mmCIF file of C-alpha atoms in Angstrom:
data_model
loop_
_atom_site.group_PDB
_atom_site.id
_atom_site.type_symbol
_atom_site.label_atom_id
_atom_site.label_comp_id
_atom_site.label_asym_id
_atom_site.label_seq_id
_atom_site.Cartn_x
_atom_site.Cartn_y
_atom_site.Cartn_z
ATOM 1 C CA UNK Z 287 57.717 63.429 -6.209
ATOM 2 C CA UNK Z 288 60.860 61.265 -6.235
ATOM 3 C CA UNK Z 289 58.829 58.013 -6.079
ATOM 4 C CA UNK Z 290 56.689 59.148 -9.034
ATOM 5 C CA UNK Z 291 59.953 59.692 -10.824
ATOM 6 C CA UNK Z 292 61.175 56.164 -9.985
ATOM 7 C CA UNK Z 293 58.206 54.899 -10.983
ATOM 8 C CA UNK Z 294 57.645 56.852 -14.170
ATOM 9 C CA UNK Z 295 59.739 54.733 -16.905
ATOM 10 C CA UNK Z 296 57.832 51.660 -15.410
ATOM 11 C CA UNK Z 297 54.453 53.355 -16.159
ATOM 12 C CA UNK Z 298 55.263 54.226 -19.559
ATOM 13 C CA UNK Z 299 56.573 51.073 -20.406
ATOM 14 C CA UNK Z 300 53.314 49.019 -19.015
ATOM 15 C CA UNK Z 301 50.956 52.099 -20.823
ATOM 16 C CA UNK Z 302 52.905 51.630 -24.635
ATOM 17 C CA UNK Z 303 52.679 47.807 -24.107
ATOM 18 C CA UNK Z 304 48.691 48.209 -24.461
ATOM 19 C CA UNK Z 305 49.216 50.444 -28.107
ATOM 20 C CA UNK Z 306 52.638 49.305 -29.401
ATOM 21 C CA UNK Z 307 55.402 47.409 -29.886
ATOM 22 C CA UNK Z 308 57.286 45.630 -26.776
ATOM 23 C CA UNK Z 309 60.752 47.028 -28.407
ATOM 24 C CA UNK Z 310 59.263 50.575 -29.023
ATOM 25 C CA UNK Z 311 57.987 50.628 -25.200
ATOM 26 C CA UNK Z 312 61.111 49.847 -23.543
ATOM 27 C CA UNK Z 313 62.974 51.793 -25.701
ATOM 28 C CA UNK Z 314 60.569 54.711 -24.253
ATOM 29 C CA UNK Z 315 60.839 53.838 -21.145
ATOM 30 C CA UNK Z 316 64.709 53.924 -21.225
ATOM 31 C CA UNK Z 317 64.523 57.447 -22.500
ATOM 32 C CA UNK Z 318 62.051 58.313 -19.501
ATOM 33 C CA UNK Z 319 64.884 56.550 -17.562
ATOM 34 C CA UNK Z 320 67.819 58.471 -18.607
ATOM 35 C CA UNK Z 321 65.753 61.890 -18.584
ATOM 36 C CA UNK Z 322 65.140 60.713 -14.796
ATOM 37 C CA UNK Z 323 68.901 60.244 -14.125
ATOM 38 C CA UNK Z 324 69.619 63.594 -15.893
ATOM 39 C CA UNK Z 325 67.055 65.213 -13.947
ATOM 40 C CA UNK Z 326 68.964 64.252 -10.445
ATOM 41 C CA UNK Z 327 72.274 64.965 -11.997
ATOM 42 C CA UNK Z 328 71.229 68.830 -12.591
ATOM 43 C CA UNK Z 329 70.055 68.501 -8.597
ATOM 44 C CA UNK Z 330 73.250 67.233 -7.995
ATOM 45 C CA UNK Z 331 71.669 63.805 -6.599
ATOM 46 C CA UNK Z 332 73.846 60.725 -7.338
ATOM 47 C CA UNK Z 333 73.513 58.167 -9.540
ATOM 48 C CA UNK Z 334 70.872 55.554 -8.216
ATOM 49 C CA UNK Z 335 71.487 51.798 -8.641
ATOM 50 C CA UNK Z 336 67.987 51.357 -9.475
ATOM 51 C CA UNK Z 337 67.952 53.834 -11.802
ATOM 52 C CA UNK Z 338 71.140 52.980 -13.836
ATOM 53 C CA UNK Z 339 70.312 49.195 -13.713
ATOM 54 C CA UNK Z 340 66.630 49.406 -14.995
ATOM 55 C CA UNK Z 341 68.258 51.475 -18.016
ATOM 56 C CA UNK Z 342 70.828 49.008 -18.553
ATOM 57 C CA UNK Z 343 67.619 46.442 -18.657
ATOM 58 C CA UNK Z 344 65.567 48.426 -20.579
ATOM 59 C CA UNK Z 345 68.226 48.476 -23.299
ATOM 60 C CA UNK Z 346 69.498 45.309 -23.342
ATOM 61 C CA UNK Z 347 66.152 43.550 -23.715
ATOM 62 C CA UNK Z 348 64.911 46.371 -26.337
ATOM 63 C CA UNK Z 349 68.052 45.449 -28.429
ATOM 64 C CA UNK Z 350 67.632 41.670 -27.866
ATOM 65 C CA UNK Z 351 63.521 42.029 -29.281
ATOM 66 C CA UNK Z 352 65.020 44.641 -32.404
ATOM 67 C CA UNK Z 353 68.335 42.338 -33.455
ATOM 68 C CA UNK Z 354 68.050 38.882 -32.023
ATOM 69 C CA UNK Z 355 64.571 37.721 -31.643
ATOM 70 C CA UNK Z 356 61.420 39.934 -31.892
ATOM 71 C CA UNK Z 357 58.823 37.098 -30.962
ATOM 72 C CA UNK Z 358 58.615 37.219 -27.491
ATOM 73 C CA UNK Z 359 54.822 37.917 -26.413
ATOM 74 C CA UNK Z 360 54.102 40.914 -23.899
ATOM 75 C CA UNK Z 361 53.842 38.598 -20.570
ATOM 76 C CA UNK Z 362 57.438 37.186 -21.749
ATOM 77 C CA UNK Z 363 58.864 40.766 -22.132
ATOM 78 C CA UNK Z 364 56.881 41.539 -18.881
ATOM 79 C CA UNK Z 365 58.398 38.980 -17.179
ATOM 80 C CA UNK Z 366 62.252 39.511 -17.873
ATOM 81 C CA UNK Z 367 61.771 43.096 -16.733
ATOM 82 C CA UNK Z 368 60.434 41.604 -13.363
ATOM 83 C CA UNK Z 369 63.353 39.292 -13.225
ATOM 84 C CA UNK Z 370 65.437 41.964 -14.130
ATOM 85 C CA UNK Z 371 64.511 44.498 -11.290
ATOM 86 C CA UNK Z 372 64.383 41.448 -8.691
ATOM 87 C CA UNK Z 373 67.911 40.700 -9.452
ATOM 88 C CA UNK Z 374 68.783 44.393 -9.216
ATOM 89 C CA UNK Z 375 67.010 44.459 -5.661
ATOM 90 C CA UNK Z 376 68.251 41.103 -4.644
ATOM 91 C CA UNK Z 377 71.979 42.392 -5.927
ATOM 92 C CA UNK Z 378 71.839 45.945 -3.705
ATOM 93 C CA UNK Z 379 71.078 43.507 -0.580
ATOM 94 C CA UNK Z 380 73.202 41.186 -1.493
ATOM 95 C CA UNK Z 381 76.087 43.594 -1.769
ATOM 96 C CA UNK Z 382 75.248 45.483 1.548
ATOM 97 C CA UNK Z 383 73.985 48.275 -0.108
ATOM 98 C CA UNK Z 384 69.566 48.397 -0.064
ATOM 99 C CA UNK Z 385 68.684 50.407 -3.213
ATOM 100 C CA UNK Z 386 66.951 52.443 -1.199
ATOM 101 C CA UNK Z 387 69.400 53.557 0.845
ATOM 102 C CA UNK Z 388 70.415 56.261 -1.731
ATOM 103 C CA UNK Z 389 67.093 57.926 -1.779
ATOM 104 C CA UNK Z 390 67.155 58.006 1.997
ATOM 105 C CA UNK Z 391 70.450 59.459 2.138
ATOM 106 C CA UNK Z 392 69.451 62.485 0.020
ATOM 107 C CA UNK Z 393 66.650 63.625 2.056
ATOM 108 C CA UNK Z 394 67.809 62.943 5.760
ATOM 109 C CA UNK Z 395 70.693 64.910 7.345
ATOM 110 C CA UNK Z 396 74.037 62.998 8.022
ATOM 111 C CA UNK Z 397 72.969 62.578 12.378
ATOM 112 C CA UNK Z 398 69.803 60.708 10.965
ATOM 113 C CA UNK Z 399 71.899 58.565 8.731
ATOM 114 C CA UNK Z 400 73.920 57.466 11.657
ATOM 115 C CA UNK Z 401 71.135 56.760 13.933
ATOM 116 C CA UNK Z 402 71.155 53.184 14.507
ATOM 117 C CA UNK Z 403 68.100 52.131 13.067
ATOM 118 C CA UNK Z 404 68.533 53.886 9.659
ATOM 119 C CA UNK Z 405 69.798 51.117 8.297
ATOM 120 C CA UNK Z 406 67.833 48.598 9.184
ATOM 121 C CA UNK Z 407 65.168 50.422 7.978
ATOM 122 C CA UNK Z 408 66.341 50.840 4.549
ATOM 123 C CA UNK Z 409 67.050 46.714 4.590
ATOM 124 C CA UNK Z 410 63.305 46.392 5.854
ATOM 125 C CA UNK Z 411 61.869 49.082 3.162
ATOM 126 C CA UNK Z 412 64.100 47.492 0.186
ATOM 127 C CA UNK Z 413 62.938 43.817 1.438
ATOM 128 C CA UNK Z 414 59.491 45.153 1.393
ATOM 129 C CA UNK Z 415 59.960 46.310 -2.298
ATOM 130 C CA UNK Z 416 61.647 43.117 -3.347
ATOM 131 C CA UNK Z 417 58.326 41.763 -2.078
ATOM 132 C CA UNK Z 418 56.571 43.756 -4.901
ATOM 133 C CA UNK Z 419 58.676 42.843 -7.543
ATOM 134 C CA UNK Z 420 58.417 38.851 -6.820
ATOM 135 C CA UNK Z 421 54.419 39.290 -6.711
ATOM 136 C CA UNK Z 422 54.592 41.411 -9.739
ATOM 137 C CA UNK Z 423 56.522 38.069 -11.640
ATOM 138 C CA UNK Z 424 54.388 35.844 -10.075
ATOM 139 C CA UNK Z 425 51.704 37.440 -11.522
ATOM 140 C CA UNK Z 426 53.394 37.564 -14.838
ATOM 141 C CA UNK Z 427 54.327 33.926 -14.696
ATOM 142 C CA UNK Z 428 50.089 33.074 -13.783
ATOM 143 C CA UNK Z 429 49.651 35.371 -17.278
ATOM 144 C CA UNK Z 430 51.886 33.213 -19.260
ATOM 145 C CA UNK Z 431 50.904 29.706 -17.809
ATOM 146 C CA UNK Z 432 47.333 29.692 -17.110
ATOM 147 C CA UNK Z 433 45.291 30.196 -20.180
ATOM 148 C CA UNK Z 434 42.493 32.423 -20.399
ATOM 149 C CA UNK Z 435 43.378 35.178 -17.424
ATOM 150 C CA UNK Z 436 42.655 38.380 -18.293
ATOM 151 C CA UNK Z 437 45.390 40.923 -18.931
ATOM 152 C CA UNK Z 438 43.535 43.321 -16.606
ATOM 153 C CA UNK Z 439 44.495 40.793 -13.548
ATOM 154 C CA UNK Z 440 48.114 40.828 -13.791
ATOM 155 C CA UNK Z 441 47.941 44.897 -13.766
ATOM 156 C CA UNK Z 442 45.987 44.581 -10.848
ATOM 157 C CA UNK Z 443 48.352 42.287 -9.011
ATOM 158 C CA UNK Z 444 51.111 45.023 -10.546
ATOM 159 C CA UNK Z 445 49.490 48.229 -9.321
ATOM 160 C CA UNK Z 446 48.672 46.663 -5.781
ATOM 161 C CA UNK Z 447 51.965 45.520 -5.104
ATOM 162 C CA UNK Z 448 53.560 48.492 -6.424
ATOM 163 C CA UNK Z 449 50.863 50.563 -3.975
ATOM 164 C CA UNK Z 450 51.680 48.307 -1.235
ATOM 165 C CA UNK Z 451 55.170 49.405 -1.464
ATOM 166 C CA UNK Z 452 54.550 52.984 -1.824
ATOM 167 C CA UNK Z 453 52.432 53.053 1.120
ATOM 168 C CA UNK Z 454 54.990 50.615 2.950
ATOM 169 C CA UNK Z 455 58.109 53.387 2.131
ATOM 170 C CA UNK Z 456 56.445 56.005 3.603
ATOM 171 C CA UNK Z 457 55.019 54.561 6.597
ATOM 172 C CA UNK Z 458 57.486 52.579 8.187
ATOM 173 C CA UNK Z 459 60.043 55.471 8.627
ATOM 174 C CA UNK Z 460 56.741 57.160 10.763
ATOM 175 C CA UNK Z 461 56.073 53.683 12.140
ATOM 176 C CA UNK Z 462 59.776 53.275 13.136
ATOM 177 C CA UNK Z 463 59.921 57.347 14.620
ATOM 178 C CA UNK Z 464 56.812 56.373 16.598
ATOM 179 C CA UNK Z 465 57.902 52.789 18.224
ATOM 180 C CA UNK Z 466 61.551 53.947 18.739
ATOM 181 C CA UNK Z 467 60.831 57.868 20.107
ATOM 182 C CA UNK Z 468 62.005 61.030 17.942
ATOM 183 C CA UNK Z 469 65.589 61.342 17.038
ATOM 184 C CA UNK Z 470 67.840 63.263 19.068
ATOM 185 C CA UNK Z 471 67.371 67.520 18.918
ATOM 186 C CA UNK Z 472 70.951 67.495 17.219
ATOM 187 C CA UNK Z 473 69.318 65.525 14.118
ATOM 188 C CA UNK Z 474 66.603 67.448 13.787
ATOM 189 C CA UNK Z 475 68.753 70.805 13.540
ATOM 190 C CA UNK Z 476 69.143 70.375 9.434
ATOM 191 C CA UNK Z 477 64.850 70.408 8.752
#
């Protein structure tokens, strides 16, 4: 559930690109953002760098395309959200703080989070994502620069990376439990 929730405001915003505007789309998908952010506020979840950056992204370029310059094509728009969730990833590394590492934290008890490991899997599962987002512009840039590709390859380089990382999050914690034993009985006490 919480990945299709992180996910969600990108989905709407690729969907609305195929029927409408690019400012009316990321507009939307802000919205979807913010209802996500009020949803894990009412859970009493914390506010997610990921979550609070993509809005800020959202909004800034949907303001840009409504006051400043409304001509950018689809791939362009495309491809500052790309850039714009890359830098957000690359930032949460750079900073010593893996985006993902506040997902993790809400669903594993405080032992697990001290277990020595835990963090460098959240570094190897947020590298893994950054990944995905540099595949997703690169196949944004090949929409913009080589003539004639059809639209339907750059969501197919989009939904496999995006898949790729899905699959990646949830197996390497299993792949990590497996190669490195269990965790101790006294971490397992809070499931």
């Amino acid at each position: 559930m919480t990945i299709f929730l992180i996910l969600a405001p990108y989905g709407v915003f690729t969907l609305l690109m195929l029927v409408t505007s690019a400012a009316a789309s990321l507009f939307a998908a802000a919205a979807i953002c913010l209802l996500v952010i009020a949803y894990d506020m009412a859970r009493s979840r914390s506010l997610k760098i990921l979550g609070a950056g993509t809005v800020a992204l959202f909004l800034a370029l949907g303001f840009y395309l409504t006051l400043i310059d409304d001509t950018l094509s689809g791939s362009a728009v495309k491809l500052t959200i790309d850039i714009g969730v890359l830098a957000i990833s690359l930032g949460s590394l750079a900073f010593r703080k893996p985006f993902t590492l506040q997902y993790a934290l809400e669903v594993v008890d405080a032992e697990t989070a001290e277990q020595p490991g835990f963090m460098r899997a959240n570094y190897i599962i947020t590298w893994a994502w950054t990944a995905c987002f540099l595949l997703m512009m690169i196949g944004n840039i090949a929409l913009i620069y080589v003539p004639g590709l059809p639209l339907w390859l750059g969501l197919l380089i989009a939904f496999a990376a995006r898949n790729s990382a899905v699959y990646f999050t949830k197996w390497y914690p299993e792949y990590h439990k497996a190669k490195h034993g269990p965790a101790p009985a006294k971490a397992l006490s809070g499931i």
